[in-house]
PDB file of C-alpha atoms in Angstrom:
ATOM      1  CA  MET R   1      28.933  -5.494  -1.421  1.00 55.00           C
ATOM      2  CA  THR R   2      25.673  -5.369   0.050  1.00 72.00           C
ATOM      3  CA  ASP R   3      24.178  -1.835   0.077  1.00 81.00           C
ATOM      4  CA  LEU R   4      22.842  -1.187   3.736  1.00 92.00           C
ATOM      5  CA  PRO R   5      21.565   2.429   4.274  1.00 95.00           C
ATOM      6  CA  ASP R   6      22.155   3.561   7.585  1.00 94.00           C
ATOM      7  CA  ASP R   7      18.709   5.209   8.207  1.00 95.00           C
ATOM      8  CA  LEU R   8      17.037   1.913   8.432  1.00 97.00           C
ATOM      9  CA  ARG R   9      16.517  -0.950  10.845  1.00 98.00           C
ATOM     10  CA  TYR R  10      16.648  -4.556   9.886  1.00 98.00           C
ATOM     11  CA  THR R  11      15.575  -7.854  11.029  1.00 97.00           C
ATOM     12  CA  GLU R  12      17.271 -11.225  11.279  1.00 96.00           C
ATOM     13  CA  GLU R  13      14.813 -12.519   8.409  1.00 96.00           C
ATOM     14  CA  HIS R  14      16.123  -9.577   5.916  1.00 96.00           C
ATOM     15  CA  GLU R  15      13.277  -7.083   6.093  1.00 97.00           C
ATOM     16  CA  TRP R  16      14.152  -3.464   6.310  1.00 98.00           C
ATOM     17  CA  VAL R  17      12.215  -0.981   8.072  1.00 98.00           C
ATOM     18  CA  ARG R  18      12.085   2.834   7.756  1.00 98.00           C
ATOM     19  CA  ARG R  19       9.972   5.066   9.731  1.00 98.00           C
ATOM     20  CA  VAL R  20       7.879   7.355   7.661  1.00 97.00           C
ATOM     21  CA  GLY R  21       5.680   8.994  10.378  1.00 97.00           C
ATOM     22  CA  PRO R  22       5.363   9.295  14.380  1.00 97.00           C
ATOM     23  CA  THR R  23       3.538   5.908  14.391  1.00 98.00           C
ATOM     24  CA  ARG R  24       4.322   4.375  10.844  1.00 98.00           C
ATOM     25  CA  VAL R  25       6.718   2.494   9.392  1.00 98.00           C
ATOM     26  CA  ARG R  26       7.444   1.101   5.882  1.00 98.00           C
ATOM     27  CA  VAL R  27       8.724  -2.429   5.235  1.00 98.00           C
ATOM     28  CA  GLY R  28      10.745  -4.268   2.478  1.00 98.00           C
ATOM     29  CA  ILE R  29      13.227  -6.604   1.935  1.00 97.00           C
ATOM     30  CA  THR R  30      16.887  -5.892   1.971  1.00 97.00           C
ATOM     31  CA  ASP R  31      19.437  -5.807  -1.177  1.00 96.00           C
ATOM     32  CA  TYR R  32      20.959  -8.866   0.262  1.00 96.00           C
ATOM     33  CA  ALA R  33      17.777 -10.831   0.310  1.00 95.00           C
ATOM     34  CA  GLN R  34      16.805  -9.867  -3.171  1.00 96.00           C
ATOM     35  CA  SER R  35      20.332 -10.872  -4.352  1.00 95.00           C
ATOM     36  CA  GLN R  36      19.921 -14.282  -2.852  1.00 95.00           C
ATOM     37  CA  LEU R  37      16.611 -14.589  -4.192  1.00 95.00           C
ATOM     38  CA  GLY R  38      17.401 -14.114  -7.502  1.00 95.00           C
ATOM     39  CA  ASP R  39      14.908 -12.689 -10.097  1.00 97.00           C
ATOM     40  CA  VAL R  40      11.602 -11.856  -8.470  1.00 97.00           C
ATOM     41  CA  VAL R  41       8.491 -13.180 -10.354  1.00 97.00           C
ATOM     42  CA  PHE R  42       5.534 -12.556  -7.979  1.00 98.00           C
ATOM     43  CA  VAL R  43       4.906 -10.758  -4.683  1.00 97.00           C
ATOM     44  CA  GLN R  44       1.858 -11.747  -2.490  1.00 97.00           C
ATOM     45  CA  LEU R  45       1.215  -8.559  -0.205  1.00 97.00           C
ATOM     46  CA  PRO R  46      -0.614  -8.440   3.220  1.00 96.00           C
ATOM     47  CA  GLU R  47      -4.498  -7.253   3.031  1.00 95.00           C
ATOM     48  CA  SER R  48      -4.732  -3.865   4.055  1.00 95.00           C
ATOM     49  CA  ASP R  49      -6.409  -3.090   7.429  1.00 96.00           C
ATOM     50  CA  SER R  50      -5.268  -6.329   8.592  1.00 96.00           C
ATOM     51  CA  ASP R  51      -3.545  -6.597  12.159  1.00 97.00           C
ATOM     52  CA  VAL R  52      -0.347  -8.555  12.306  1.00 97.00           C
ATOM     53  CA  ALA R  53       1.569  -9.745  15.077  1.00 97.00           C
ATOM     54  CA  ALA R  54       5.444  -9.555  15.370  1.00 95.00           C
ATOM     55  CA  GLY R  55       7.085 -12.500  13.751  1.00 95.00           C
ATOM     56  CA  ASP R  56       3.914 -13.279  11.603  1.00 96.00           C
ATOM     57  CA  SER R  57       4.378 -14.481   8.033  1.00 97.00           C
ATOM     58  CA  ILE R  58       2.381 -11.782   6.049  1.00 96.00           C
ATOM     59  CA  ALA R  59       3.574 -11.736   2.490  1.00 97.00           C
ATOM     60  CA  GLU R  60       5.410 -13.983   0.067  1.00 97.00           C
ATOM     61  CA  VAL R  61       7.943 -13.519  -2.174  1.00 97.00           C
ATOM     62  CA  GLU R  62       8.577 -15.910  -5.269  1.00 97.00           C
ATOM     63  CA  SER R  63      11.451 -15.945  -7.424  1.00 96.00           C
ATOM     64  CA  THR R  64      12.908 -17.967 -10.136  1.00 93.00           C
ATOM     65  CA  LYS R  65      14.809 -20.105  -7.136  1.00 91.00           C
ATOM     66  CA  SER R  66      12.543 -20.228  -4.270  1.00 93.00           C
ATOM     67  CA  VAL R  67       9.151 -18.800  -2.538  1.00 95.00           C
ATOM     68  CA  SER R  68      10.178 -16.971   0.804  1.00 96.00           C
ATOM     69  CA  ASP R  69       8.040 -15.821   3.462  1.00 97.00           C
ATOM     70  CA  ILE R  70       7.924 -12.178   4.704  1.00 97.00           C
ATOM     71  CA  TYR R  71       7.477 -11.520   8.242  1.00 97.00           C
ATOM     72  CA  ALA R  72       6.109  -8.690  10.274  1.00 97.00           C
ATOM     73  CA  PRO R  73       8.854  -6.825  12.100  1.00 96.00           C
ATOM     74  CA  LEU R  74       6.202  -5.640  14.647  1.00 96.00           C
ATOM     75  CA  ALA R  75       2.745  -5.936  15.969  1.00 96.00           C
ATOM     76  CA  ALA R  76       0.862  -3.281  13.894  1.00 97.00           C
ATOM     77  CA  LYS R  77      -2.009  -2.573  11.422  1.00 98.00           C
ATOM     78  CA  VAL R  78      -1.077  -2.864   7.701  1.00 98.00           C
ATOM     79  CA  VAL R  79      -2.177   0.740   6.463  1.00 98.00           C
ATOM     80  CA  ALA R  80      -0.524   0.525   2.860  1.00 98.00           C
ATOM     81  CA  VAL R  81       0.618  -2.104   0.302  1.00 98.00           C
ATOM     82  CA  ASN R  82       2.598  -1.081  -2.670  1.00 98.00           C
ATOM     83  CA  GLN R  83       0.439  -1.944  -5.679  1.00 97.00           C
ATOM     84  CA  VAL R  84       3.200  -1.324  -8.071  1.00 97.00           C
ATOM     85  CA  LEU R  85       4.778  -5.047  -7.104  1.00 98.00           C
ATOM     86  CA  ASP R  86       1.436  -6.559  -8.396  1.00 96.00           C
ATOM     87  CA  ALA R  87       2.506  -5.709 -12.146  1.00 97.00           C
ATOM     88  CA  GLU R  88       6.146  -4.975 -11.495  1.00 98.00           C
ATOM     89  CA  PRO R  89       7.486  -7.689  -9.018  1.00 98.00           C
ATOM     90  CA  GLU R  90      10.972  -7.046 -10.372  1.00 97.00           C
ATOM     91  CA  THR R  91      11.011  -3.768  -8.576  1.00 98.00           C
ATOM     92  CA  LEU R  92      12.148  -5.719  -5.465  1.00 97.00           C
ATOM     93  CA  ASN R  93      15.260  -6.430  -7.544  1.00 97.00           C
ATOM     94  CA  THR R  94      15.839  -3.233  -9.044  1.00 97.00           C
ATOM     95  CA  ASP R  95      15.115  -0.851  -6.190  1.00 97.00           C
ATOM     96  CA  PRO R  96      14.780  -2.618  -2.736  1.00 97.00           C
ATOM     97  CA  TYR R  97      14.979   0.601  -0.663  1.00 97.00           C
ATOM     98  CA  GLY R  98      12.823   2.930  -2.683  1.00 96.00           C
ATOM     99  CA  GLU R  99      10.185   1.929  -5.127  1.00 97.00           C
ATOM    100  CA  GLY R 100      10.318  -1.846  -4.088  1.00 97.00           C
ATOM    101  CA  TRP R 101       9.020  -1.187  -0.708  1.00 98.00           C
ATOM    102  CA  MET R 102       6.154  -4.097   0.176  1.00 98.00           C
ATOM    103  CA  PHE R 103       3.775  -2.427   2.974  1.00 98.00           C
ATOM    104  CA  GLU R 104       3.398  -0.153   5.495  1.00 98.00           C
ATOM    105  CA  LEU R 105       2.428  -0.605   9.262  1.00 98.00           C
ATOM    106  CA  GLU R 106       0.844   1.525  11.965  1.00 98.00           C
ATOM    107  CA  VAL R 107       0.800   1.505  15.773  1.00 97.00           C
ATOM    108  CA  ASP R 108      -1.143   3.271  18.437  1.00 96.00           C
ATOM    109  CA  ASP R 109       2.000   4.662  20.221  1.00 96.00           C
ATOM    110  CA  ALA R 110       4.953   6.590  19.104  1.00 97.00           C
ATOM    111  CA  GLU R 111       6.840   5.660  22.438  1.00 96.00           C
ATOM    112  CA  ALA R 112       6.282   1.968  21.735  1.00 94.00           C
ATOM    113  CA  LEU R 113       7.513   2.225  18.035  1.00 97.00           C
ATOM    114  CA  ASP R 114      10.402   3.842  19.419  1.00 97.00           C
ATOM    115  CA  LYS R 115      11.550   1.023  21.739  1.00 96.00           C
ATOM    116  CA  THR R 116      10.384  -1.632  19.029  1.00 96.00           C
ATOM    117  CA  LEU R 117      12.788   0.113  16.344  1.00 97.00           C
ATOM    118  CA  ALA R 118      15.509   0.255  18.992  1.00 97.00           C
ATOM    119  CA  GLU R 119      15.405  -3.570  19.375  1.00 97.00           C
ATOM    120  CA  LEU R 120      15.910  -4.030  15.677  1.00 97.00           C
ATOM    121  CA  LEU R 121      19.375  -4.386  14.106  1.00 98.00           C
ATOM    122  CA  ASP R 122      21.080  -1.393  12.775  1.00 97.00           C
ATOM    123  CA  SER R 123      22.973  -1.759   9.633  1.00 96.00           C
ATOM    124  CA  ALA R 124      26.343  -2.779  11.312  1.00 95.00           C
ATOM    125  CA  GLY R 125      24.345  -5.612  13.371  1.00 96.00           C
ATOM    126  CA  TYR R 126      22.633  -6.548   9.932  1.00 97.00           C
ATOM    127  CA  GLN R 127      26.231  -6.889   8.286  1.00 95.00           C
ATOM    128  CA  GLY R 128      26.878  -9.320  11.091  1.00 95.00           C
ATOM    129  CA  VAL R 129      24.272 -11.275  10.209  1.00 95.00           C
ATOM    130  CA  ILE R 130      24.701 -11.385   6.614  1.00 95.00           C
ATOM    131  CA  GLY R 131      28.501 -12.242   7.120  1.00 90.00           C
ATOM    132  CA  GLY R 132      29.822  -9.033   6.018  1.00 70.00           C
TER     133      GLY R 132
END
C-alpha cells in the first residue's frame, strides 16, 4: 500500500505539496512515484529565485528505468532547493515525504495560496488517481 499522508495535497502528476508557511509550500514526489521510478540516480532541481508557472516542467528525476519531469503545482517563485539530492538522489526513494523534498515555492498572497491548495487533490483523491 502506498503511503499517503493526509496533511499533504497532491497533483495528478504525482507531486505532493506541503504548506510550510503562510505563502510558502514544499514540493516533492509521492511514494507511489518513487516506487514506479525505481532507484533514483540523479535529480536536476530548478534554479533558486526563478519564477515558474503552474504546470511548467521545472525539474527532472532520473532513475535506472527512466527520466521523469517534475511539474510546478502552482505559479510561484522558487525560494529553496534541496541540495542534499545533489549528492544523495536516492533520498527520494528512502524518504519521499521528509528529507527527499525537492524545492520550496513562495507566492505573494496567502489567500490565493489557500485557493490553489484547495484545488489540488487530497489523499483520497490522489488514491483514486493511482488506482488504490
